[in-house]
Amino acid sequence: MRLARIAGTGHFLPERIVTNKDLEKVMDTSDEWIQERTGIKERRFVEPGTGSTDLGFEAAKAALDEAGWGPEDLDFIIFATLSPDMYFPGDGCFLQNLLGVDDIGALDIRNQCTGFVYSLSIADAYIRMGMYDRILVVGSEVHSTAMSMTTEGRDTAVLFGDGAGAACIEVTDGSEGSQFLWHRLHSNGAFAEDLCMPAPTPKRKPWISKEMLDEGLFFPQMNGREVFRNAVTKFPEVIKEVLETQSLTLDDLKLVIPHQANERITEGVRKRVGGPPERVFSNIAKYGNTTAASIPIALSEVVKSGMIERGDLICTVAFGSGFTWGANLFHY
Ligand code: UT7
């Protein structure tokens, strides 16, 4: 039987650390407010000239190393980002070129915070159906250059950071007890405008204008309370859903790796999941919310720190703009 598993993981964070105190210097906010409301202490920002493809490239090389693959072993690339280097083409094509692989397919996924969860499900499906044997999945974001670093933009500016993570997914027969089990994916477009970037947009003519800039439409617009309210219910709901597809329960889980949106949301997930607090992973204090990159960064960190071993039952779960949400269940 054809199944898929994680062969290697990697991550990359820009060197520059930006603390809450640093943000206090450019907007009306405080370290105390940020830590209390979000759990974030610091985040990483790129230097100008670095894009999400560059970060993704570094993470991809680390994942390839861990898997023991060269770029020439790849059959396909899936790249999840909401901050591509260009409106088009997608980062997947740029990454393929940086990796120096000839003409394999590259797919960009635009599912924001849930991008990596959606991407893993696609990699698993392509491998199960026999289309490919080795797929590179990347989640990478550069937020720092595209946020309003002012008091006006403080509700989002303090949340987001830059970074990238990647995973190599390979075909297996499951005999080693390491395999993807199932995935659950959701979206609800009724909430699309509760977390979005409205411009530039071909719906307006011209599609890009000074008025749009003046209105701040190039910056993320967020109804934080609505996002929060939905996230705390949907995270636990979809974890249970994906477990039920395999007749498993919360007690069977070694680790839940949630998208790092807000420590208070993660705390809510902890309460619903039960067990020791470390069963629900968190690193938001160090990196903030890195959208599609947060799960692969976390995954790579837990592998490197020895927190998980081959065969452990893991659930990766996300909620974000769209609204989109979903979960992957796998034996690492
Ligand atoms: O991956 C998905 C991405 N998004 C999320 O996960 C966001 C989910 N939502 C949240 O995390 C929270 O809603 C926030 C952290 C964004 C905001 O926390 P909150 O407890 O919902 O605060 P609030 O929006 O109700 O604002 C409370 C107060 C307001 O002041 P007033 O009206 O009470 O005087 C805000 O203006 O806090 C003010 N405020 C800030 N103060 C200092 C908002 N942002 C800041 C800030 N620093 N950065």
mmCIF file of C-alpha atoms and ligand atoms in Angstrom:
data_model
loop_
_atom_site.group_PDB
_atom_site.id
_atom_site.type_symbol
_atom_site.label_atom_id
_atom_site.label_comp_id
_atom_site.label_asym_id
_atom_site.label_seq_id
_atom_site.Cartn_x
_atom_site.Cartn_y
_atom_site.Cartn_z
ATOM 1 C CA MET A 1 0.000 0.000 0.000
ATOM 2 C CA ARG A 2 1.296 3.467 -0.881
ATOM 3 C CA LEU A 3 1.417 5.858 2.069
ATOM 4 C CA ALA A 4 3.424 9.016 2.815
ATOM 5 C CA ARG A 5 5.624 10.092 5.719
ATOM 6 C CA ILE A 6 7.892 12.916 6.835
ATOM 7 C CA ALA A 7 11.486 12.147 5.815
ATOM 8 C CA GLY A 8 13.133 15.372 7.030
ATOM 9 C CA THR A 9 12.356 18.814 8.440
ATOM 10 C CA GLY A 10 14.204 22.135 8.539
ATOM 11 C CA HIS A 11 13.679 25.749 9.505
ATOM 12 C CA PHE A 12 15.312 29.120 9.145
ATOM 13 C CA LEU A 13 14.879 32.366 11.063
ATOM 14 C CA PRO A 14 16.405 35.731 10.159
ATOM 15 C CA GLU A 15 19.100 36.811 12.634
ATOM 16 C CA ARG A 16 17.598 40.163 13.587
ATOM 17 C CA ILE A 17 15.639 39.922 16.864
ATOM 18 C CA VAL A 18 12.997 42.597 17.460
ATOM 19 C CA THR A 19 11.783 42.776 21.060
ATOM 20 C CA ASN A 20 8.565 44.273 22.378
ATOM 21 C CA LYS A 21 10.680 47.090 23.822
ATOM 22 C CA ASP A 22 11.926 47.839 20.285
ATOM 23 C CA LEU A 23 8.306 48.185 19.146
ATOM 24 C CA GLU A 24 7.567 50.555 22.042
ATOM 25 C CA LYS A 25 9.956 53.010 20.344
ATOM 26 C CA VAL A 26 7.883 53.278 17.147
ATOM 27 C CA MET A 27 4.266 52.892 18.338
ATOM 28 C CA ASP A 28 2.076 53.342 21.387
ATOM 29 C CA THR A 29 2.302 49.848 22.836
ATOM 30 C CA SER A 30 3.996 48.130 25.765
ATOM 31 C CA ASP A 31 5.918 44.970 26.460
ATOM 32 C CA GLU A 32 3.377 44.256 29.207
ATOM 33 C CA TRP A 33 0.353 44.587 26.873
ATOM 34 C CA ILE A 34 1.917 42.397 24.164
ATOM 35 C CA GLN A 35 3.017 39.648 26.557
ATOM 36 C CA GLU A 36 -0.272 39.628 28.464
ATOM 37 C CA ARG A 37 -2.526 39.582 25.357
ATOM 38 C CA THR A 38 -0.411 37.411 23.037
ATOM 39 C CA GLY A 39 2.477 35.698 24.887
ATOM 40 C CA ILE A 40 4.952 37.179 22.384
ATOM 41 C CA LYS A 41 8.306 38.455 23.725
ATOM 42 C CA GLU A 42 10.209 38.887 20.478
ATOM 43 C CA ARG A 43 10.085 38.103 16.770
ATOM 44 C CA ARG A 44 12.549 37.987 13.856
ATOM 45 C CA PHE A 45 12.617 40.542 11.030
ATOM 46 C CA VAL A 46 14.539 40.227 7.747
ATOM 47 C CA GLU A 47 16.917 42.862 6.439
ATOM 48 C CA PRO A 48 15.645 44.672 3.319
ATOM 49 C CA GLY A 49 16.247 42.660 0.158
ATOM 50 C CA THR A 50 15.331 39.278 1.662
ATOM 51 C CA GLY A 51 12.066 37.708 0.556
ATOM 52 C CA SER A 52 9.988 34.680 1.522
ATOM 53 C CA THR A 53 11.644 32.624 -1.240
ATOM 54 C CA ASP A 54 15.088 33.285 0.297
ATOM 55 C CA LEU A 55 13.945 32.169 3.765
ATOM 56 C CA GLY A 56 12.156 29.175 2.217
ATOM 57 C CA PHE A 57 15.317 28.230 0.341
ATOM 58 C CA GLU A 58 17.343 28.066 3.591
ATOM 59 C CA ALA A 59 14.639 26.007 5.323
ATOM 60 C CA ALA A 60 14.383 23.720 2.272
ATOM 61 C CA LYS A 61 18.137 23.053 2.275
ATOM 62 C CA ALA A 62 17.985 22.109 5.971
ATOM 63 C CA ALA A 63 15.030 19.747 5.375
ATOM 64 C CA LEU A 64 16.759 18.155 2.362
ATOM 65 C CA ASP A 65 19.901 17.619 4.490
ATOM 66 C CA GLU A 66 17.947 15.903 7.251
ATOM 67 C CA ALA A 67 16.187 13.668 4.706
ATOM 68 C CA GLY A 68 19.525 12.883 3.026
ATOM 69 C CA TRP A 69 18.177 14.092 -0.315
ATOM 70 C CA GLY A 70 19.662 16.347 -2.961
ATOM 71 C CA PRO A 71 17.450 18.765 -4.922
ATOM 72 C CA GLU A 72 17.682 16.323 -7.854
ATOM 73 C CA ASP A 73 15.711 13.773 -5.792
ATOM 74 C CA LEU A 74 12.639 16.015 -5.727
ATOM 75 C CA ASP A 75 9.549 15.232 -7.807
ATOM 76 C CA PHE A 76 7.463 18.266 -6.795
ATOM 77 C CA ILE A 77 7.424 21.461 -4.698
ATOM 78 C CA ILE A 78 4.543 22.892 -2.671
ATOM 79 C CA PHE A 79 5.062 26.421 -1.318
ATOM 80 C CA ALA A 80 2.663 27.987 1.199
ATOM 81 C CA THR A 81 2.888 31.748 1.739
ATOM 82 C CA LEU A 82 0.736 34.861 1.981
ATOM 83 C CA SER A 83 3.770 37.066 1.409
ATOM 84 C CA PRO A 84 5.157 35.947 -1.960
ATOM 85 C CA ASP A 85 8.077 37.840 -3.500
ATOM 86 C CA MET A 86 5.796 38.869 -6.353
ATOM 87 C CA TYR A 87 2.040 38.967 -6.914
ATOM 88 C CA PHE A 88 2.882 36.460 -9.657
ATOM 89 C CA PRO A 89 4.567 34.076 -10.365
ATOM 90 C CA GLY A 90 4.490 32.170 -7.106
ATOM 91 C CA ASP A 91 7.418 31.532 -4.757
ATOM 92 C CA GLY A 92 7.447 27.839 -5.753
ATOM 93 C CA CYS A 93 8.876 28.730 -9.165
ATOM 94 C CA PHE A 94 11.528 31.015 -7.667
ATOM 95 C CA LEU A 95 12.493 28.305 -5.178
ATOM 96 C CA GLN A 96 12.724 25.681 -7.894
ATOM 97 C CA ASN A 97 15.196 27.905 -9.724
ATOM 98 C CA LEU A 98 17.271 28.554 -6.563
ATOM 99 C CA LEU A 99 17.410 24.804 -5.915
ATOM 100 C CA GLY A 100 18.640 24.320 -9.471
ATOM 101 C CA VAL A 101 16.141 21.638 -10.383
ATOM 102 C CA ASP A 102 15.043 21.578 -13.969
ATOM 103 C CA ASP A 103 11.367 21.268 -14.693
ATOM 104 C CA ILE A 104 9.501 19.671 -11.794
ATOM 105 C CA GLY A 105 6.088 21.116 -10.879
ATOM 106 C CA ALA A 106 5.790 23.868 -8.275
ATOM 107 C CA LEU A 107 2.477 24.693 -6.623
ATOM 108 C CA ASP A 108 1.787 27.809 -4.525
ATOM 109 C CA ILE A 109 -0.788 27.533 -1.753
ATOM 110 C CA ARG A 110 -2.677 30.609 -0.559
ATOM 111 C CA ASN A 111 -4.324 29.470 2.621
ATOM 112 C CA GLN A 112 -2.597 31.859 5.002
ATOM 113 C CA CYS A 113 -2.121 30.441 8.528
ATOM 114 C CA THR A 114 -3.591 27.110 7.382
ATOM 115 C CA GLY A 115 -1.322 26.980 4.307
ATOM 116 C CA PHE A 116 1.066 24.343 5.613
ATOM 117 C CA VAL A 117 -1.764 22.089 6.848
ATOM 118 C CA TYR A 118 -3.421 22.235 3.413
ATOM 119 C CA SER A 119 -0.033 21.631 1.749
ATOM 120 C CA LEU A 120 0.720 18.481 3.748
ATOM 121 C CA SER A 121 -2.659 17.044 2.772
ATOM 122 C CA ILE A 122 -1.888 17.643 -0.915
ATOM 123 C CA ALA A 123 1.579 16.076 -0.651
ATOM 124 C CA ASP A 124 0.057 13.032 1.078
ATOM 125 C CA ALA A 125 -2.671 12.685 -1.575
ATOM 126 C CA TYR A 126 -0.257 13.008 -4.529
ATOM 127 C CA ILE A 127 2.024 10.363 -3.024
ATOM 128 C CA ARG A 128 -0.818 7.954 -2.115
ATOM 129 C CA MET A 129 -2.215 8.163 -5.648
ATOM 130 C CA GLY A 130 1.189 7.311 -7.119
ATOM 131 C CA MET A 131 1.797 10.624 -8.838
ATOM 132 C CA TYR A 132 5.058 11.440 -6.982
ATOM 133 C CA ASP A 133 7.473 9.780 -4.532
ATOM 134 C CA ARG A 134 9.280 12.773 -3.021
ATOM 135 C CA ILE A 135 7.735 16.170 -2.369
ATOM 136 C CA LEU A 136 9.205 19.272 -0.703
ATOM 137 C CA VAL A 137 6.681 21.310 1.296
ATOM 138 C CA VAL A 138 7.660 24.822 2.404
ATOM 139 C CA GLY A 139 5.936 27.459 4.543
ATOM 140 C CA SER A 140 7.636 30.845 4.504
ATOM 141 C CA GLU A 141 6.699 34.439 5.307
ATOM 142 C CA VAL A 142 8.114 37.944 5.325
ATOM 143 C CA HIS A 143 5.612 40.118 7.210
ATOM 144 C CA SER A 144 7.887 42.789 8.628
ATOM 145 C CA THR A 145 8.102 44.886 5.472
ATOM 146 C CA ALA A 146 4.352 44.829 4.834
ATOM 147 C CA MET A 147 2.925 45.936 8.176
ATOM 148 C CA SER A 148 2.074 49.404 9.412
ATOM 149 C CA MET A 149 4.681 49.905 12.156
ATOM 150 C CA THR A 150 2.656 52.711 13.721
ATOM 151 C CA THR A 151 0.111 53.093 16.516
ATOM 152 C CA GLU A 152 -2.611 52.816 13.870
ATOM 153 C CA GLY A 153 -1.337 49.394 12.828
ATOM 154 C CA ARG A 154 -0.372 48.151 16.294
ATOM 155 C CA ASP A 155 -3.108 45.488 16.532
ATOM 156 C CA THR A 156 -1.364 43.480 13.785
ATOM 157 C CA ALA A 157 2.197 44.898 13.843
ATOM 158 C CA VAL A 158 2.988 43.379 17.245
ATOM 159 C CA LEU A 159 1.755 39.922 16.247
ATOM 160 C CA PHE A 160 3.613 38.904 13.113
ATOM 161 C CA GLY A 161 7.203 37.826 12.445
ATOM 162 C CA ASP A 162 9.326 36.468 9.594
ATOM 163 C CA GLY A 163 10.592 32.891 9.184
ATOM 164 C CA ALA A 164 10.395 29.662 7.220
ATOM 165 C CA GLY A 165 10.055 25.932 7.722
ATOM 166 C CA ALA A 166 10.059 22.954 5.382
ATOM 167 C CA ALA A 167 9.387 19.238 5.307
ATOM 168 C CA CYS A 168 10.396 16.494 2.867
ATOM 169 C CA ILE A 169 7.567 14.028 2.324
ATOM 170 C CA GLU A 170 8.299 10.579 0.903
ATOM 171 C CA VAL A 171 6.485 7.419 -0.110
ATOM 172 C CA THR A 172 6.404 4.558 2.430
ATOM 173 C CA ASP A 173 4.598 1.240 2.816
ATOM 174 C CA GLY A 174 3.877 2.077 6.456
ATOM 175 C CA SER A 175 5.869 -0.897 7.769
ATOM 176 C CA GLU A 176 8.002 1.399 9.948
ATOM 177 C CA GLY A 177 4.942 2.835 11.705
ATOM 178 C CA SER A 178 5.660 6.291 10.313
ATOM 179 C CA GLN A 179 2.919 7.670 8.054
ATOM 180 C CA PHE A 180 0.213 10.271 7.521
ATOM 181 C CA LEU A 181 -3.148 8.977 8.719
ATOM 182 C CA TRP A 182 -5.666 11.613 7.613
ATOM 183 C CA HIS A 183 -6.476 15.291 7.221
ATOM 184 C CA ARG A 184 -9.512 17.534 7.790
ATOM 185 C CA LEU A 185 -9.763 20.851 5.943
ATOM 186 C CA HIS A 186 -12.320 23.638 6.306
ATOM 187 C CA SER A 187 -13.014 27.187 5.226
ATOM 188 C CA ASN A 188 -15.784 29.734 5.707
ATOM 189 C CA GLY A 189 -15.642 32.679 3.309
ATOM 190 C CA ALA A 190 -18.376 34.509 5.222
ATOM 191 C CA PHE A 191 -15.496 35.729 7.422
ATOM 192 C CA ALA A 192 -13.091 36.498 4.550
ATOM 193 C CA GLU A 193 -12.937 40.219 5.302
ATOM 194 C CA ASP A 194 -12.268 39.726 9.023
ATOM 195 C CA LEU A 195 -8.603 39.124 8.209
ATOM 196 C CA CYS A 196 -7.425 40.270 4.800
ATOM 197 C CA MET A 197 -5.266 42.605 2.749
ATOM 198 C CA PRO A 198 -7.747 44.462 0.498
ATOM 199 C CA ALA A 199 -5.327 46.081 -1.987
ATOM 200 C CA PRO A 200 -3.953 46.071 -4.614
ATOM 201 C CA THR A 201 -7.043 44.647 -6.277
ATOM 202 C CA PRO A 202 -8.041 44.171 -9.922
ATOM 203 C CA LYS A 203 -11.629 44.823 -8.740
ATOM 204 C CA ARG A 204 -10.753 48.529 -8.746
ATOM 205 C CA LYS A 205 -9.542 50.608 -11.650
ATOM 206 C CA PRO A 206 -6.719 51.478 -11.421
ATOM 207 C CA TRP A 207 -5.910 48.403 -9.405
ATOM 208 C CA ILE A 208 -3.246 50.290 -7.442
ATOM 209 C CA SER A 209 -3.467 53.957 -6.400
ATOM 210 C CA LYS A 210 -2.309 56.617 -3.955
ATOM 211 C CA GLU A 211 -5.840 56.660 -2.448
ATOM 212 C CA MET A 212 -5.491 52.974 -1.572
ATOM 213 C CA LEU A 213 -2.171 53.749 0.112
ATOM 214 C CA ASP A 214 -3.733 56.638 2.036
ATOM 215 C CA GLU A 215 -6.584 54.369 3.165
ATOM 216 C CA GLY A 216 -4.014 51.835 4.446
ATOM 217 C CA LEU A 217 -5.475 49.061 2.286
ATOM 218 C CA PHE A 218 -2.046 47.526 1.643
ATOM 219 C CA PHE A 219 -1.786 46.597 5.306
ATOM 220 C CA PRO A 220 -3.514 43.624 6.928
ATOM 221 C CA GLN A 221 -7.013 44.473 8.196
ATOM 222 C CA MET A 222 -8.049 42.363 11.142
ATOM 223 C CA ASN A 223 -11.106 41.986 13.325
ATOM 224 C CA GLY A 224 -8.981 40.480 16.109
ATOM 225 C CA ARG A 225 -11.856 39.589 18.422
ATOM 226 C CA GLU A 226 -13.754 37.689 15.685
ATOM 227 C CA VAL A 227 -10.576 35.783 14.728
ATOM 228 C CA PHE A 228 -9.919 34.964 18.376
ATOM 229 C CA ARG A 229 -13.539 33.890 19.088
ATOM 230 C CA ASN A 230 -13.590 31.492 16.121
ATOM 231 C CA ALA A 231 -10.056 30.174 16.631
ATOM 232 C CA VAL A 232 -10.620 29.001 20.212
ATOM 233 C CA THR A 233 -13.567 26.836 19.098
ATOM 234 C CA LYS A 234 -12.270 25.609 15.740
ATOM 235 C CA PHE A 235 -8.814 24.432 16.906
ATOM 236 C CA PRO A 236 -10.135 21.821 19.392
ATOM 237 C CA GLU A 237 -13.093 20.926 17.141
ATOM 238 C CA VAL A 238 -10.934 19.976 14.150
ATOM 239 C CA ILE A 239 -8.387 18.081 16.318
ATOM 240 C CA LYS A 240 -11.237 15.874 17.562
ATOM 241 C CA GLU A 241 -12.650 15.511 14.051
ATOM 242 C CA VAL A 242 -9.407 14.223 12.567
ATOM 243 C CA LEU A 243 -8.876 11.838 15.515
ATOM 244 C CA GLU A 244 -12.392 10.446 15.072
ATOM 245 C CA THR A 245 -11.685 9.554 11.430
ATOM 246 C CA GLN A 246 -9.149 7.009 12.811
ATOM 247 C CA SER A 247 -11.161 6.007 15.911
ATOM 248 C CA LEU A 248 -8.460 7.628 18.070
ATOM 249 C CA THR A 249 -8.863 9.911 21.094
ATOM 250 C CA LEU A 250 -7.052 12.904 22.570
ATOM 251 C CA ASP A 251 -5.253 10.556 25.008
ATOM 252 C CA ASP A 252 -3.551 8.829 22.055
ATOM 253 C CA LEU A 253 -1.745 12.035 21.055
ATOM 254 C CA LYS A 254 1.915 12.544 21.912
ATOM 255 C CA LEU A 255 1.962 16.149 20.736
ATOM 256 C CA VAL A 256 -0.303 18.788 19.252
ATOM 257 C CA ILE A 257 1.515 21.410 17.166
ATOM 258 C CA PRO A 258 -0.899 24.306 16.741
ATOM 259 C CA HIS A 259 -0.336 27.254 14.443
ATOM 260 C CA GLN A 260 1.210 29.903 16.699
ATOM 261 C CA ALA A 261 -1.443 32.635 16.616
ATOM 262 C CA ASN A 262 -1.680 33.775 20.217
ATOM 263 C CA GLU A 263 -0.587 32.096 23.479
ATOM 264 C CA ARG A 264 -4.097 32.634 24.871
ATOM 265 C CA ILE A 265 -5.537 30.645 21.951
ATOM 266 C CA THR A 266 -2.934 27.896 22.543
ATOM 267 C CA GLU A 267 -3.870 27.930 26.243
ATOM 268 C CA GLY A 268 -7.508 27.383 25.231
ATOM 269 C CA VAL A 269 -6.438 24.406 23.086
ATOM 270 C CA ARG A 270 -4.462 23.017 26.073
ATOM 271 C CA LYS A 271 -7.550 23.086 28.275
ATOM 272 C CA ARG A 272 -9.587 21.177 25.683
ATOM 273 C CA VAL A 273 -6.839 18.676 24.823
ATOM 274 C CA GLY A 274 -6.010 17.856 28.463
ATOM 275 C CA GLY A 275 -2.915 16.035 29.686
ATOM 276 C CA PRO A 276 0.336 17.789 30.608
ATOM 277 C CA PRO A 277 0.718 21.385 29.307
ATOM 278 C CA GLU A 278 3.712 20.365 27.146
ATOM 279 C CA ARG A 279 1.369 18.166 25.070
ATOM 280 C CA VAL A 280 0.458 21.360 23.169
ATOM 281 C CA PHE A 281 3.599 22.944 21.741
ATOM 282 C CA SER A 282 4.354 26.653 21.907
ATOM 283 C CA ASN A 283 7.233 28.812 20.670
ATOM 284 C CA ILE A 284 5.270 32.012 19.994
ATOM 285 C CA ALA A 285 7.273 33.888 22.667
ATOM 286 C CA LYS A 286 10.361 33.698 20.412
ATOM 287 C CA TYR A 287 8.959 34.166 16.907
ATOM 288 C CA GLY A 288 5.461 35.697 17.096
ATOM 289 C CA ASN A 289 2.953 34.584 14.468
ATOM 290 C CA THR A 290 4.742 33.501 11.274
ATOM 291 C CA THR A 291 1.531 32.389 9.498
ATOM 292 C CA ALA A 292 2.226 29.497 7.057
ATOM 293 C CA ALA A 293 5.730 29.078 8.521
ATOM 294 C CA SER A 294 4.746 28.576 12.155
ATOM 295 C CA ILE A 295 3.884 24.850 11.978
ATOM 296 C CA PRO A 296 6.940 23.740 9.949
ATOM 297 C CA ILE A 297 9.255 25.817 12.178
ATOM 298 C CA ALA A 298 7.705 24.181 15.257
ATOM 299 C CA LEU A 299 7.844 20.724 13.677
ATOM 300 C CA SER A 300 11.513 21.114 12.861
ATOM 301 C CA GLU A 301 12.242 22.375 16.396
ATOM 302 C CA VAL A 302 10.497 19.456 18.123
ATOM 303 C CA VAL A 303 12.351 16.966 15.910
ATOM 304 C CA LYS A 304 15.727 18.597 16.595
ATOM 305 C CA SER A 305 15.148 18.875 20.348
ATOM 306 C CA GLY A 306 14.199 15.189 20.578
ATOM 307 C CA MET A 307 10.687 16.040 21.856
ATOM 308 C CA ILE A 308 9.197 13.557 19.405
ATOM 309 C CA GLU A 309 10.389 10.180 18.196
ATOM 310 C CA ARG A 310 9.571 8.089 15.144
ATOM 311 C CA GLY A 311 6.128 6.537 15.454
ATOM 312 C CA ASP A 312 4.711 9.170 17.889
ATOM 313 C CA LEU A 313 1.161 10.308 17.094
ATOM 314 C CA ILE A 314 1.201 14.014 16.184
ATOM 315 C CA CYS A 315 -1.534 16.463 15.207
ATOM 316 C CA THR A 316 -0.683 19.673 13.372
ATOM 317 C CA VAL A 317 -3.582 22.120 13.420
ATOM 318 C CA ALA A 318 -4.203 25.656 12.192
ATOM 319 C CA PHE A 319 -6.787 28.425 11.956
ATOM 320 C CA GLY A 320 -6.551 31.739 10.140
ATOM 321 C CA SER A 321 -7.564 34.110 7.397
ATOM 322 C CA GLY A 322 -10.278 32.896 5.041
ATOM 323 C CA PHE A 323 -11.407 31.788 7.570
ATOM 324 C CA THR A 324 -9.588 28.534 6.922
ATOM 325 C CA TRP A 325 -8.793 25.814 9.413
ATOM 326 C CA GLY A 326 -7.692 22.202 9.388
ATOM 327 C CA ALA A 327 -5.616 19.438 10.932
ATOM 328 C CA ASN A 328 -3.181 16.707 9.860
ATOM 329 C CA LEU A 329 -2.802 13.493 11.854
ATOM 330 C CA PHE A 330 0.337 11.402 11.469
ATOM 331 C CA HIS A 331 2.738 8.995 13.077
ATOM 332 C CA TYR A 332 6.035 10.871 12.920
HETATM 333 O O1 UT7 B 1 -3.228 33.625 12.762
HETATM 334 C C1 UT7 B 1 -4.401 34.349 12.871
HETATM 335 C C2 UT7 B 1 -3.981 35.783 12.999
HETATM 336 N N1 UT7 B 1 -4.667 36.586 13.953
HETATM 337 C C3 UT7 B 1 -4.881 36.246 15.230
HETATM 338 O O2 UT7 B 1 -4.597 35.193 15.718
HETATM 339 C C4 UT7 B 1 -5.493 37.337 16.067
HETATM 340 C C5 UT7 B 1 -6.468 36.834 17.079
HETATM 341 N N2 UT7 B 1 -6.822 37.922 17.970
HETATM 342 C C6 UT7 B 1 -5.986 38.310 18.953
HETATM 343 O O3 UT7 B 1 -4.936 37.716 19.153
HETATM 344 C C7 UT7 B 1 -6.423 39.463 19.819
HETATM 345 O O4 UT7 B 1 -7.717 39.869 19.442
HETATM 346 C C8 UT7 B 1 -5.442 40.652 19.759
HETATM 347 C C9 UT7 B 1 -4.135 40.297 20.427
HETATM 348 C C10 UT7 B 1 -5.189 41.092 18.330
HETATM 349 C C11 UT7 B 1 -6.040 41.834 20.518
HETATM 350 O O5 UT7 B 1 -6.307 41.450 21.854
HETATM 351 P P1 UT7 B 1 -7.722 41.812 22.513
HETATM 352 O O6 UT7 B 1 -7.659 41.339 23.910
HETATM 353 O O7 UT7 B 1 -8.799 41.242 21.631
HETATM 354 O O8 UT7 B 1 -7.695 43.364 22.485
HETATM 355 P P2 UT7 B 1 -8.717 44.364 21.769
HETATM 356 O O9 UT7 B 1 -8.595 44.309 20.289
HETATM 357 O O10 UT7 B 1 -10.080 44.163 22.371
HETATM 358 O O11 UT7 B 1 -8.158 45.755 22.254
HETATM 359 C C12 UT7 B 1 -8.107 46.106 23.637
HETATM 360 C C13 UT7 B 1 -7.426 47.459 23.759
HETATM 361 C C14 UT7 B 1 -7.977 48.502 22.787
HETATM 362 O O12 UT7 B 1 -7.976 49.740 23.447
HETATM 363 P P3 UT7 B 1 -9.336 50.323 24.090
HETATM 364 O O13 UT7 B 1 -10.296 50.449 22.943
HETATM 365 O O14 UT7 B 1 -9.786 49.307 25.094
HETATM 366 O O15 UT7 B 1 -8.902 51.630 24.671
HETATM 367 C C15 UT7 B 1 -6.950 48.539 21.690
HETATM 368 O O16 UT7 B 1 -6.911 49.766 21.022
HETATM 369 O O17 UT7 B 1 -6.035 47.334 23.443
HETATM 370 C C16 UT7 B 1 -5.678 48.299 22.460
HETATM 371 N N3 UT7 B 1 -4.599 47.744 21.639
HETATM 372 C C17 UT7 B 1 -3.302 47.843 21.988
HETATM 373 N N4 UT7 B 1 -2.711 48.429 23.036
HETATM 374 C C18 UT7 B 1 -1.359 48.350 23.105
HETATM 375 C C19 UT7 B 1 -4.669 47.042 20.480
HETATM 376 N N5 UT7 B 1 -3.443 46.695 20.060
HETATM 377 C C20 UT7 B 1 -2.568 47.183 20.982
HETATM 378 C C21 UT7 B 1 -1.172 47.145 21.103
HETATM 379 N N6 UT7 B 1 -0.622 47.737 22.187
HETATM 380 N N7 UT7 B 1 -0.393 46.536 20.219
#
